[in-house]
């Protein structure tokens, strides 16, 4: 016999967790942090060669 449809709200917490775990995805090496591409035209104030000693 086929499984009967039970609304999500009426499922037990254990069954809900099983369904939720199936729906979730992993980041698989992706960082969820938003990254911005640096503007090539902007003036950079960083010192290029901080520890370089000139002779």
mmCIF file of C-alpha atoms in Angstrom:
data_model
loop_
_atom_site.group_PDB
_atom_site.id
_atom_site.type_symbol
_atom_site.label_atom_id
_atom_site.label_comp_id
_atom_site.label_asym_id
_atom_site.label_seq_id
_atom_site.Cartn_x
_atom_site.Cartn_y
_atom_site.Cartn_z
ATOM 1 C CA UNK A 1 0.000 0.000 0.000
ATOM 2 C CA UNK A 2 1.243 3.500 -0.807
ATOM 3 C CA UNK A 3 2.286 5.905 1.910
ATOM 4 C CA UNK A 4 -0.469 8.256 2.952
ATOM 5 C CA UNK A 5 0.087 11.997 2.669
ATOM 6 C CA UNK A 6 0.376 13.692 6.053
ATOM 7 C CA UNK A 7 0.600 17.499 6.213
ATOM 8 C CA UNK A 8 3.930 18.826 7.473
ATOM 9 C CA UNK A 9 2.270 20.573 10.430
ATOM 10 C CA UNK A 10 0.853 17.276 11.677
ATOM 11 C CA UNK A 11 4.106 15.319 11.479
ATOM 12 C CA UNK A 12 6.000 14.409 14.622
ATOM 13 C CA UNK A 13 9.087 16.522 15.416
ATOM 14 C CA UNK A 14 11.309 13.535 14.599
ATOM 15 C CA UNK A 15 9.769 13.162 11.126
ATOM 16 C CA UNK A 16 9.999 16.919 10.541
ATOM 17 C CA UNK A 17 13.720 16.838 11.339
ATOM 18 C CA UNK A 18 14.219 14.030 8.796
ATOM 19 C CA UNK A 19 12.477 16.049 6.074
ATOM 20 C CA UNK A 20 14.337 19.257 7.016
ATOM 21 C CA UNK A 21 17.698 17.453 6.889
ATOM 22 C CA UNK A 22 16.905 16.208 3.356
ATOM 23 C CA UNK A 23 16.001 19.705 2.162
ATOM 24 C CA UNK A 24 19.143 21.351 3.528
ATOM 25 C CA UNK A 25 22.266 21.638 1.448
ATOM 26 C CA UNK A 26 25.866 21.970 2.512
ATOM 27 C CA UNK A 27 28.181 24.769 1.413
ATOM 28 C CA UNK A 28 30.807 22.270 0.122
ATOM 29 C CA UNK A 29 33.833 24.538 0.364
ATOM 30 C CA UNK A 30 31.977 27.733 -0.510
ATOM 31 C CA UNK A 31 32.261 30.586 1.925
ATOM 32 C CA UNK A 32 28.867 32.185 2.612
ATOM 33 C CA UNK A 33 30.585 35.531 3.253
ATOM 34 C CA UNK A 34 29.894 38.140 0.575
ATOM 35 C CA UNK A 35 33.076 39.124 -1.229
ATOM 36 C CA UNK A 36 33.596 42.379 -3.122
ATOM 37 C CA UNK A 37 35.844 42.716 -6.171
ATOM 38 C CA UNK A 38 38.423 45.478 -5.594
ATOM 39 C CA UNK A 39 38.048 48.528 -7.834
ATOM 40 C CA UNK A 40 41.028 48.761 -10.197
ATOM 41 C CA UNK A 41 40.667 52.534 -10.633
ATOM 42 C CA UNK A 42 40.620 53.359 -6.915
ATOM 43 C CA UNK A 43 43.773 54.683 -5.209
ATOM 44 C CA UNK A 44 45.328 52.080 -2.916
ATOM 45 C CA UNK A 45 46.733 53.466 0.350
ATOM 46 C CA UNK A 46 48.334 50.188 1.350
ATOM 47 C CA UNK A 47 52.131 50.082 1.426
ATOM 48 C CA UNK A 48 53.187 47.772 -1.404
ATOM 49 C CA UNK A 49 56.490 46.576 0.051
ATOM 50 C CA UNK A 50 56.140 46.963 3.805
ATOM 51 C CA UNK A 51 59.080 44.817 4.973
ATOM 52 C CA UNK A 52 61.412 45.403 2.036
ATOM 53 C CA UNK A 53 64.743 46.965 2.957
ATOM 54 C CA UNK A 54 66.317 49.291 0.411
ATOM 55 C CA UNK A 55 70.092 49.205 0.045
#
